[in-house]
PDB file of C-alpha atoms and ligand atoms in Angstrom:
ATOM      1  CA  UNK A 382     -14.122   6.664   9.213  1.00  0.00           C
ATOM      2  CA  UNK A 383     -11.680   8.275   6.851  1.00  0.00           C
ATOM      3  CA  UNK A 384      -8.013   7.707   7.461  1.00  0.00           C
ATOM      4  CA  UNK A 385      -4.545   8.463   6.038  1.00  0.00           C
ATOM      5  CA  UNK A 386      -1.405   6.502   6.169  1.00  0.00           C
ATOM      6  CA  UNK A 387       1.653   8.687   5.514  1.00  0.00           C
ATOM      7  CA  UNK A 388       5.648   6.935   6.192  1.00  0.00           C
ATOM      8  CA  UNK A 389       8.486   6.480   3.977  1.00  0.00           C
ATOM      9  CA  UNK A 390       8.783   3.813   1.312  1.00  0.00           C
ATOM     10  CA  UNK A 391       8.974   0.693   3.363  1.00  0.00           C
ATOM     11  CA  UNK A 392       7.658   1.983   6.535  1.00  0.00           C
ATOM     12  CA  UNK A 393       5.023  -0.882   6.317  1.00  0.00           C
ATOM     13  CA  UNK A 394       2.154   1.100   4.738  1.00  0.00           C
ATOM     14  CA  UNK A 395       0.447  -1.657   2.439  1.00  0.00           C
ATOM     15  CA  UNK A 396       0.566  -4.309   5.189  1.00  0.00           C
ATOM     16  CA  UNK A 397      -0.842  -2.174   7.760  1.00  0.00           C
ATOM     17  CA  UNK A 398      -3.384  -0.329   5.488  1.00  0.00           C
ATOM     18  CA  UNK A 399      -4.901  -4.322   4.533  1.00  0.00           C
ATOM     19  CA  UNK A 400      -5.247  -4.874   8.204  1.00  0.00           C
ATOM     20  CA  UNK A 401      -6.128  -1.805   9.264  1.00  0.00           C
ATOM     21  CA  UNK A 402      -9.195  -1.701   6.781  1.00  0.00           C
ATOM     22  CA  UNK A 403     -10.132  -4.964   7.348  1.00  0.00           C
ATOM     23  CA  UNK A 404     -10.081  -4.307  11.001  1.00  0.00           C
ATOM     24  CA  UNK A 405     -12.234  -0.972  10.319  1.00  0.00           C
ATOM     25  CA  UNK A 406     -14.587  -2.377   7.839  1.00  0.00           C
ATOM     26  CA  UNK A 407     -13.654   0.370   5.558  1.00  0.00           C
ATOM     27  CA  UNK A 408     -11.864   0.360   1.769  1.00  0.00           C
ATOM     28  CA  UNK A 409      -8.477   0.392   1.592  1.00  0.00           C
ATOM     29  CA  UNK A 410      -6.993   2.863  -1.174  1.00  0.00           C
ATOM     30  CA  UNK A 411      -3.334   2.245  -2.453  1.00  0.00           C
ATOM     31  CA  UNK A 412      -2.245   4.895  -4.646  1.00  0.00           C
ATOM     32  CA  UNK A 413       0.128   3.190  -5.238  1.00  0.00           C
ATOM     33  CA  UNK A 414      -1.783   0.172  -6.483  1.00  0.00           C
ATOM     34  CA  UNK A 415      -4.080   2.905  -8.293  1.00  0.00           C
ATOM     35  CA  UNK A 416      -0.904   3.337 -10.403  1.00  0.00           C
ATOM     36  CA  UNK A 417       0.296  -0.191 -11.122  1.00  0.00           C
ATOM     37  CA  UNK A 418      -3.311  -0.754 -12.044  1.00  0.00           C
ATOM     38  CA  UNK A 419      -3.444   1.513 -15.284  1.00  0.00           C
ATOM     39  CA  UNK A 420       0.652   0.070 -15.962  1.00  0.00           C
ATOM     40  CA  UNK A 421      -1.468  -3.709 -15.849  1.00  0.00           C
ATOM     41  CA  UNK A 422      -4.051  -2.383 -18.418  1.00  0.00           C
ATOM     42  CA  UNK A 423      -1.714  -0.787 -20.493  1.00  0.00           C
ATOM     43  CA  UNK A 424      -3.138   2.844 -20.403  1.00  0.00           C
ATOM     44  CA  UNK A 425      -1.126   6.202 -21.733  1.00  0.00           C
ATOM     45  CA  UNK A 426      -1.780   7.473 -17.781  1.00  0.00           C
ATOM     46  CA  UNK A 427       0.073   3.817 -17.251  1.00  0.00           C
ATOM     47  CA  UNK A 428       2.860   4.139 -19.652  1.00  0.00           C
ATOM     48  CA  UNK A 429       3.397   7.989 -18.179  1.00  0.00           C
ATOM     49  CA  UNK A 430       3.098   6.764 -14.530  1.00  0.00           C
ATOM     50  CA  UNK A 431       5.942   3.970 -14.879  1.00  0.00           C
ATOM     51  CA  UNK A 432       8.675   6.426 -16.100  1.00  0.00           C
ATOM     52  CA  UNK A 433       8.075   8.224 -12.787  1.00  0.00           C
ATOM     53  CA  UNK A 434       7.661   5.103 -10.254  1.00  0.00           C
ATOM     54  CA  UNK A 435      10.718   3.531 -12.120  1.00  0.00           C
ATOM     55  CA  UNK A 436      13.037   6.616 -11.468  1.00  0.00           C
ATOM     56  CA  UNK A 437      11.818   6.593  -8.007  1.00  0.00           C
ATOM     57  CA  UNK A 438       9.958  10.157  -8.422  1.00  0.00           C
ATOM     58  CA  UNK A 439       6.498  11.277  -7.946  1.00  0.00           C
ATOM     59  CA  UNK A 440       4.140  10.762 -10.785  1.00  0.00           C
ATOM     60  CA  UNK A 441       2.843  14.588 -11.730  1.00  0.00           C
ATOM     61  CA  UNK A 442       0.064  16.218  -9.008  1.00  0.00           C
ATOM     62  CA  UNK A 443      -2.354  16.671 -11.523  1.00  0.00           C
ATOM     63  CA  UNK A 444      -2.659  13.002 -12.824  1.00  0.00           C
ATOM     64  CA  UNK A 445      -2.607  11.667  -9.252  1.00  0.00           C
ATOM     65  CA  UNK A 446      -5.163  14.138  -8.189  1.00  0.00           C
ATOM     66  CA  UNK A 447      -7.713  12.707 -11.059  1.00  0.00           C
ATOM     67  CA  UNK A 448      -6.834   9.460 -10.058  1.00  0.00           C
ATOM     68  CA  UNK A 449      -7.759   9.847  -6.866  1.00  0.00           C
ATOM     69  CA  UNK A 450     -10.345  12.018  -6.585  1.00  0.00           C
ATOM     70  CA  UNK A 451     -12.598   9.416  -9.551  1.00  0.00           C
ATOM     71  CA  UNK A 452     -11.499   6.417  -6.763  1.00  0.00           C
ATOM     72  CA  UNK A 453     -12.824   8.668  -4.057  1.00  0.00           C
ATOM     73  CA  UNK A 454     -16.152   9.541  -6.280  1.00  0.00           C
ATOM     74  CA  UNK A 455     -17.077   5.378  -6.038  1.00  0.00           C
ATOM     75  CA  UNK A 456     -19.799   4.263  -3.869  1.00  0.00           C
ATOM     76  CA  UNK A 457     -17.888   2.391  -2.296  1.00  0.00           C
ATOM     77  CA  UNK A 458     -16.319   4.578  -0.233  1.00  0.00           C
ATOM     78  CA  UNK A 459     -19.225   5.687   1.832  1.00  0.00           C
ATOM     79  CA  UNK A 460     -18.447   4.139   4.821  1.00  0.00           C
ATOM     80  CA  UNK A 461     -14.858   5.473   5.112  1.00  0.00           C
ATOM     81  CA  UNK A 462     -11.833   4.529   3.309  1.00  0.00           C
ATOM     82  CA  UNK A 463      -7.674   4.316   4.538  1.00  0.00           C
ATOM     83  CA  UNK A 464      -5.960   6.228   1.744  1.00  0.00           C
ATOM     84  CA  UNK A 465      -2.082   5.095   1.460  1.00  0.00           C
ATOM     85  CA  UNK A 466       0.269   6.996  -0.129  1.00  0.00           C
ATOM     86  CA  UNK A 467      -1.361  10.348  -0.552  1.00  0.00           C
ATOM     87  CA  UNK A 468      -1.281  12.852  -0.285  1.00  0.00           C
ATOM     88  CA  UNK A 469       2.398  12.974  -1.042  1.00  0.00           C
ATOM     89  CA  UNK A 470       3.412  16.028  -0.702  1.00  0.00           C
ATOM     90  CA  UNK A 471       1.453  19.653   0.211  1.00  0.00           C
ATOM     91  CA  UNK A 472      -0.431  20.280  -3.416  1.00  0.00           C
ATOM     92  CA  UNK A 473      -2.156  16.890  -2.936  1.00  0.00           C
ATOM     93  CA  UNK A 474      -2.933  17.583   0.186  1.00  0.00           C
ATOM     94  CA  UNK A 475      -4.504  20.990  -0.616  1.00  0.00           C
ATOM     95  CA  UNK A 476      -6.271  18.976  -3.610  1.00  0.00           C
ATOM     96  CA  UNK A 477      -7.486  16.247  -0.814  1.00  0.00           C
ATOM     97  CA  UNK A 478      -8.687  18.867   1.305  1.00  0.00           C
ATOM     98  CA  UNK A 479     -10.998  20.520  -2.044  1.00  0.00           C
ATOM     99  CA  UNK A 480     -12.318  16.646  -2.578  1.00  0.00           C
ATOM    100  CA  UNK A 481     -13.168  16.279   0.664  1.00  0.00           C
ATOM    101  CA  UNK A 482     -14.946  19.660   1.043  1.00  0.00           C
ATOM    102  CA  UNK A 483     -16.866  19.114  -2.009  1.00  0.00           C
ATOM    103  CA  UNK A 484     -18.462  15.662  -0.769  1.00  0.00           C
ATOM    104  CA  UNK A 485     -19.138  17.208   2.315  1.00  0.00           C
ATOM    105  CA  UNK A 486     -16.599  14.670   4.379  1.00  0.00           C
ATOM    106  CA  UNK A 487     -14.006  15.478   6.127  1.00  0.00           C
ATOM    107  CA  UNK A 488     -11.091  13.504   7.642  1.00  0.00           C
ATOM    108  CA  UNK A 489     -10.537  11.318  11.212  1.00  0.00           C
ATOM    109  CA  UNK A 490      -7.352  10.335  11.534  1.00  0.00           C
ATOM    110  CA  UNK A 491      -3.735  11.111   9.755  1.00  0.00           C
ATOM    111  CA  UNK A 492      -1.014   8.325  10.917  1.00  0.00           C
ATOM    112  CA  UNK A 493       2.431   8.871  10.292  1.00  0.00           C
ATOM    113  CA  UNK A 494       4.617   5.970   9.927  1.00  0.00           C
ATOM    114  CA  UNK A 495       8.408   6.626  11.197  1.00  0.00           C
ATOM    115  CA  UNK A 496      11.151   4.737  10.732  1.00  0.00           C
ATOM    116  CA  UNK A 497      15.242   4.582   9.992  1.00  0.00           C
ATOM    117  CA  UNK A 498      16.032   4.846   6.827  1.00  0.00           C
ATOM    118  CA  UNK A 499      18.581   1.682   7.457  1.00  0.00           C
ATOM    119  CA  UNK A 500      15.984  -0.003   8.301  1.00  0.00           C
ATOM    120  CA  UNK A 501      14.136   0.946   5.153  1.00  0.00           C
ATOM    121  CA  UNK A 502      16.704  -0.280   2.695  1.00  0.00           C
ATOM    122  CA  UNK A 503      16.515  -3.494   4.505  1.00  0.00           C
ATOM    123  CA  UNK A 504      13.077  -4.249   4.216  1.00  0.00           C
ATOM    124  CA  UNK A 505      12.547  -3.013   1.042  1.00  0.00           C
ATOM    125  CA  UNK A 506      15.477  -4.894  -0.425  1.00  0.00           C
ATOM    126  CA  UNK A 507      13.906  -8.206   0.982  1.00  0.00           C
ATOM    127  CA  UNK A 508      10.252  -7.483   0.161  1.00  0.00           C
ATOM    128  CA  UNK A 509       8.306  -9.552  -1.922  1.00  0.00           C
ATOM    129  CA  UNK A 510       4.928  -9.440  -3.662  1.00  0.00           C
ATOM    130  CA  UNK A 511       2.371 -11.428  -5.110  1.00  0.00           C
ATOM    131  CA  UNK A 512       1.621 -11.556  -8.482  1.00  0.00           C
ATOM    132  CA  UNK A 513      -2.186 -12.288  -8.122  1.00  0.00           C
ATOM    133  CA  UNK A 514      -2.582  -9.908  -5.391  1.00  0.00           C
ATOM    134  CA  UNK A 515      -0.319  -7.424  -4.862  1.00  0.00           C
ATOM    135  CA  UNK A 516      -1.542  -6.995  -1.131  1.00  0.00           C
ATOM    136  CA  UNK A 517      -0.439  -9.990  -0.214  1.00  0.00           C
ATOM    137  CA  UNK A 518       3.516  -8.611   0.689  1.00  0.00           C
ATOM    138  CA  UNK A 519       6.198 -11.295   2.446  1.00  0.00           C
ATOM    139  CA  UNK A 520       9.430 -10.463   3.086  1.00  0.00           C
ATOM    140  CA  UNK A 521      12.715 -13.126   2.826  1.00  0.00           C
ATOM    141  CA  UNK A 522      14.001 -12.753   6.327  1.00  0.00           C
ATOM    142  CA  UNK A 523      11.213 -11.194   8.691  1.00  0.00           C
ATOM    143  CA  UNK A 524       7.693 -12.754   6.859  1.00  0.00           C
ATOM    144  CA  UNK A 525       9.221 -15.748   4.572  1.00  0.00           C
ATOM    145  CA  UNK A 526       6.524 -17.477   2.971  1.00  0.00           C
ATOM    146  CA  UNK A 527       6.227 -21.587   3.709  1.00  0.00           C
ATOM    147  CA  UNK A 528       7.448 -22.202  -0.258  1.00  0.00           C
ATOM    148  CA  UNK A 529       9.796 -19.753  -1.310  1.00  0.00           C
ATOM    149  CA  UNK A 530       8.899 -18.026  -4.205  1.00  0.00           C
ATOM    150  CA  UNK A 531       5.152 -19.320  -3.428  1.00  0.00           C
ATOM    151  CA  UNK A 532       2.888 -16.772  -2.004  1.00  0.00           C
ATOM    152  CA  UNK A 533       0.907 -18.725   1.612  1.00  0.00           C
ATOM    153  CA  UNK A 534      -2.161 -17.371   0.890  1.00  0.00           C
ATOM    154  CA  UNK A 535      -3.284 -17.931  -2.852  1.00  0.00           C
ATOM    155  CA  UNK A 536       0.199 -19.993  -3.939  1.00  0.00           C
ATOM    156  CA  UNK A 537       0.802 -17.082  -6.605  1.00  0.00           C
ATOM    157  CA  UNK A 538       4.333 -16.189  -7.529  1.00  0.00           C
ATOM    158  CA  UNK A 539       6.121 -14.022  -5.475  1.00  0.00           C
ATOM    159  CA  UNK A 540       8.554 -10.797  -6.907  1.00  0.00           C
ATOM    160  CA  UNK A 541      10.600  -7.666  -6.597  1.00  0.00           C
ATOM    161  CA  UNK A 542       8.702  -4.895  -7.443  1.00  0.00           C
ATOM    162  CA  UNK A 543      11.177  -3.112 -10.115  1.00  0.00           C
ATOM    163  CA  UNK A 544      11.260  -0.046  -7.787  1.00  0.00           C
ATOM    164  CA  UNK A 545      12.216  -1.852  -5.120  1.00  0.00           C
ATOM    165  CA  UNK A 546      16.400  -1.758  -6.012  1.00  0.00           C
ATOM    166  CA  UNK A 547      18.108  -0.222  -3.956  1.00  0.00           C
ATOM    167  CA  UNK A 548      19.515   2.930  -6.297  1.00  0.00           C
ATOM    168  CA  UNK A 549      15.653   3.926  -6.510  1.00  0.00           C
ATOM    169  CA  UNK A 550      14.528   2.989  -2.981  1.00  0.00           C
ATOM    170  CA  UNK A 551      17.472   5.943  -2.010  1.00  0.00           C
ATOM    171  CA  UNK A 552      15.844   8.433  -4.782  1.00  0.00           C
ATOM    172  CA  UNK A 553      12.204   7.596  -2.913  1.00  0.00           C
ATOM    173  CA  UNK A 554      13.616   8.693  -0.045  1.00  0.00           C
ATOM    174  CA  UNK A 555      14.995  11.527  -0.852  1.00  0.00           C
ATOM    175  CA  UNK A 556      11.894  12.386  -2.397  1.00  0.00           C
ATOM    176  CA  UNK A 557       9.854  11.380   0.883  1.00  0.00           C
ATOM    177  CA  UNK A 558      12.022  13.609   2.707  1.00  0.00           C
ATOM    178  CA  UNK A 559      11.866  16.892   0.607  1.00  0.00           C
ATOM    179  CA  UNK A 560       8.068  16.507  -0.279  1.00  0.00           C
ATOM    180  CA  UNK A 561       6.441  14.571   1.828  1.00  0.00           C
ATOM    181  CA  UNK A 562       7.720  14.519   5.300  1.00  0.00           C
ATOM    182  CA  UNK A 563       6.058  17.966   5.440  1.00  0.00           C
ATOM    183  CA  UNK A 564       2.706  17.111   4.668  1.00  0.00           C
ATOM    184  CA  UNK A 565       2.174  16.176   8.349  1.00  0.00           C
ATOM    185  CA  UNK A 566       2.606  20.389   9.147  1.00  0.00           C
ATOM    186  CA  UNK A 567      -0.185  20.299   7.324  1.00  0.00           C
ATOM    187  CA  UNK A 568      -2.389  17.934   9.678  1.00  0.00           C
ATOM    188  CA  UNK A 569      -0.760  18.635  12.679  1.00  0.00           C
ATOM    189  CA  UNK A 570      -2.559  21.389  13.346  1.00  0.00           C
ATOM    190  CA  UNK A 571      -6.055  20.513  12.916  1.00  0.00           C
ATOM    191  CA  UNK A 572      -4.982  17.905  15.468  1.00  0.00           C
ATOM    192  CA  UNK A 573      -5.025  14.778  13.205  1.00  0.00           C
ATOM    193  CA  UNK A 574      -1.960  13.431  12.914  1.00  0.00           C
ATOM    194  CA  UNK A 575      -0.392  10.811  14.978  1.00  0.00           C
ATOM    195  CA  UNK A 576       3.257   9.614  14.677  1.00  0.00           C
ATOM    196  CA  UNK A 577       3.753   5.997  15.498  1.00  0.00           C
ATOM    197  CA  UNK A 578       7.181   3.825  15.110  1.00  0.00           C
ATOM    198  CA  UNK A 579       7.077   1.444  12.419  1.00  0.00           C
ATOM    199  CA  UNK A 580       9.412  -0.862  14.369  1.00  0.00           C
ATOM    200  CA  UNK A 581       8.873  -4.200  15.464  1.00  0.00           C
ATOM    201  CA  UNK A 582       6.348  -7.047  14.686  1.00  0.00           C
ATOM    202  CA  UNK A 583       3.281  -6.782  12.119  1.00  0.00           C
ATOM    203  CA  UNK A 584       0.442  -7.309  14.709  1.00  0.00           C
ATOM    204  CA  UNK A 585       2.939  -4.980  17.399  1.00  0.00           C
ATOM    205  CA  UNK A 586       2.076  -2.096  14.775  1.00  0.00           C
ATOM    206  CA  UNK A 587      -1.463  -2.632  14.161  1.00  0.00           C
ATOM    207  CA  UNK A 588      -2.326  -2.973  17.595  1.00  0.00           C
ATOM    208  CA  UNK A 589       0.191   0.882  17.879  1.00  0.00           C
ATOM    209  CA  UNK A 590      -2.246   2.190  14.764  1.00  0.00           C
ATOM    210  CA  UNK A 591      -5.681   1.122  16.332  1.00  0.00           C
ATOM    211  CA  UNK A 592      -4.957   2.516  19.908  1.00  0.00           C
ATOM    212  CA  UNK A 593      -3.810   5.752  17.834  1.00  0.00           C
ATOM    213  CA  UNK A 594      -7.226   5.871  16.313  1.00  0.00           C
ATOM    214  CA  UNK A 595      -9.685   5.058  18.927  1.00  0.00           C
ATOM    215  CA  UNK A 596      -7.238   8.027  20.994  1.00  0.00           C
ATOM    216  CA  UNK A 597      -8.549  10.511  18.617  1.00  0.00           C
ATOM    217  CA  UNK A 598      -7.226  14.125  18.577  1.00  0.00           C
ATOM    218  CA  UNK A 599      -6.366  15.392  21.771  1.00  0.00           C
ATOM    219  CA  UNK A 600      -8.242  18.360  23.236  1.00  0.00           C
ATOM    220  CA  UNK A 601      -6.043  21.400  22.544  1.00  0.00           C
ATOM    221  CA  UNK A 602      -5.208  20.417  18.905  1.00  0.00           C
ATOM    222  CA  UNK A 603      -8.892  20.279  18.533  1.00  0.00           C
ATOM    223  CA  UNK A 604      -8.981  23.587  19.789  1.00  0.00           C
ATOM    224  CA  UNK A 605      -6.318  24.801  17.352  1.00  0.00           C
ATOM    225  CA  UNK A 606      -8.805  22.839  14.667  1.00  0.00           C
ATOM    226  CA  UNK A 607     -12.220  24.911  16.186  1.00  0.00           C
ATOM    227  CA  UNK A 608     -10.573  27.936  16.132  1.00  0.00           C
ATOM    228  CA  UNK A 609      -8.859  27.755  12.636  1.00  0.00           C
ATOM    229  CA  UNK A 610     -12.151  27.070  10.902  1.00  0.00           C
ATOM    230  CA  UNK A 611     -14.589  29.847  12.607  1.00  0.00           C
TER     231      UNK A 611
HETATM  232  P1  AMP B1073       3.994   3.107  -3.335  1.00  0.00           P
HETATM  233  O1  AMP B1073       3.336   1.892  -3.863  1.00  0.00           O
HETATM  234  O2  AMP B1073       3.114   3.920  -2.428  1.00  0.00           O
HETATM  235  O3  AMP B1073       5.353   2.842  -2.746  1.00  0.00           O
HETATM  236  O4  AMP B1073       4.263   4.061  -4.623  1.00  0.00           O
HETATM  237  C1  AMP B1073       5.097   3.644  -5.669  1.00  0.00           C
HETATM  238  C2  AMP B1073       5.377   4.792  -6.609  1.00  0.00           C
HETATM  239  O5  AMP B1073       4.147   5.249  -7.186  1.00  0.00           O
HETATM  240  C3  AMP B1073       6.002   6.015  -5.979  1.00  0.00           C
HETATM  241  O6  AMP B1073       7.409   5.896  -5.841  1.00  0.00           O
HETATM  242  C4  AMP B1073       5.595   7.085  -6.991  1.00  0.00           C
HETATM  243  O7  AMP B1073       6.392   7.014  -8.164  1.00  0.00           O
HETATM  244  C5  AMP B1073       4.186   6.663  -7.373  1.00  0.00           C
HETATM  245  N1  AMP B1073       3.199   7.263  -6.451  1.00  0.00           N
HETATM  246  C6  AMP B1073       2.467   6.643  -5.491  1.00  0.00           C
HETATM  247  N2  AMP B1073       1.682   7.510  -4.837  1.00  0.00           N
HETATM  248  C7  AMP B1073       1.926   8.721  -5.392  1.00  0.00           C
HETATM  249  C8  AMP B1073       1.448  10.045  -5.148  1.00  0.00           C
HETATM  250  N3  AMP B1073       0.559  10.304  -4.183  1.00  0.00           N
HETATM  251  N4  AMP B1073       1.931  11.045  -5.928  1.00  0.00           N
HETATM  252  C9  AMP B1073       2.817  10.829  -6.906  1.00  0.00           C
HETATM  253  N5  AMP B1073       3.332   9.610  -7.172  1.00  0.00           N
HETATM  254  C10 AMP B1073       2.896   8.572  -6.439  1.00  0.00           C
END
């Protein structure tokens, strides 16, 4: 199974793609993570990438694209994978649609994550991470861990990610609005994309996601889908 998650910064992507793969049995790609991954090692794509994610833009298409498109060459993603965070706007999408075409795959599901931006800014101000596993996300009011500062699961320290202020969390969304918000015209009509609310409890959301899924496309986007690629 091969899944997107699209929704604004904050919308609850990384928590929900963890679970969501788990639940699926499939890998769970962060682009996100893809990124803070070459900043850990120290790489030139690293160095370039954090000017971007700092100011709150998008890193360039073109190094994304690569990025993505070696993670999607591994083995490892035979049995499907829940990519999180791209495409990000319609270039990458047109790129995903190329790497998926040339590996003979094709997509199952595109979930769109909507929320207020209010509500955004609040989580996202309160969210904190784990320094030996970045997957492992709490927040200070709505998912406190037992220790503060302590992550429940592995006891790492927790922190803010440095894009996570508020001045950049605003630029992110301006940016999620302009550029990526439209990416779901381009899976709506192949009969992909579901929007579901990103409000209310973690397992409340999950359970939202996996009914989405196991829904599938209904009939007449399919049809739209059929049609489109005769
Ligand atoms: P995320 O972890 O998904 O919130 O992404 C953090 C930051 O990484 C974004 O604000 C961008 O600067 C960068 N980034 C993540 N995914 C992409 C993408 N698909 N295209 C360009 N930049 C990205």
């Amino acid at each position: 199974m091969r899944i997107l998650l699209i929704g604004p910064p904050g919308a609850g992507k990384g928590t929900q793609a963890v679970r969501l793969a788990t639940h699926l049995s499939i890998e769970h790609i962060s682009a996100g993570d893809l990124l803070r991954e070459h900043i850990d090692r120290g790489s030139e794509l690293g160095r370039d990438a954090r000017t971007h994610m700092l100011a709150g833009l998008l890193v360039p298409d073109e190094v994304m694209i690569e990025v993505v498109e070696k993670r999607l060459a591994r083995r490892d993603v035979v049995q499907g994978f829940l990519l999180d965070g791209f495409p990000r706007n319609r270039v990458q999408a047109e790129a995903l649609d190329r790497i998926l075409t040339g590996s003979e795959s094709r997509l199952d599901a595109v979930l769109d994550l909507e929320i207020p931006e209010a509500e955004v800014i609040r989580r996202i101000a309160g969210r904190r991470l784990c320094r030996q596993d970045r997957r492992h996300i709490f927040h200070v009011d709505y998912s406190p861990p037992e220790a503060a500062g302590r992550c429940d699961l592995c006891g790492g320290e927790l922190y803010q990610r440095t894009d996570d202020l508020e001045v950049t969390v605003r630029r992110r969304l301006e940016v999620y609005r302009s550029e990526t918000a439209p990416v779901v015209d381009h899976y709506r009509p192949r009969g992909l994309l579901t929007t579901i609310s990103a409000l209310g409890g973690v397992q409340e959301i999950l359970d939202r996601a996996l009914a989405a899924i196991s829904r599938g496309p209904d009939e007449a986007a399919d049809e739209t889908r059929d049609a489109s690629s005769n």
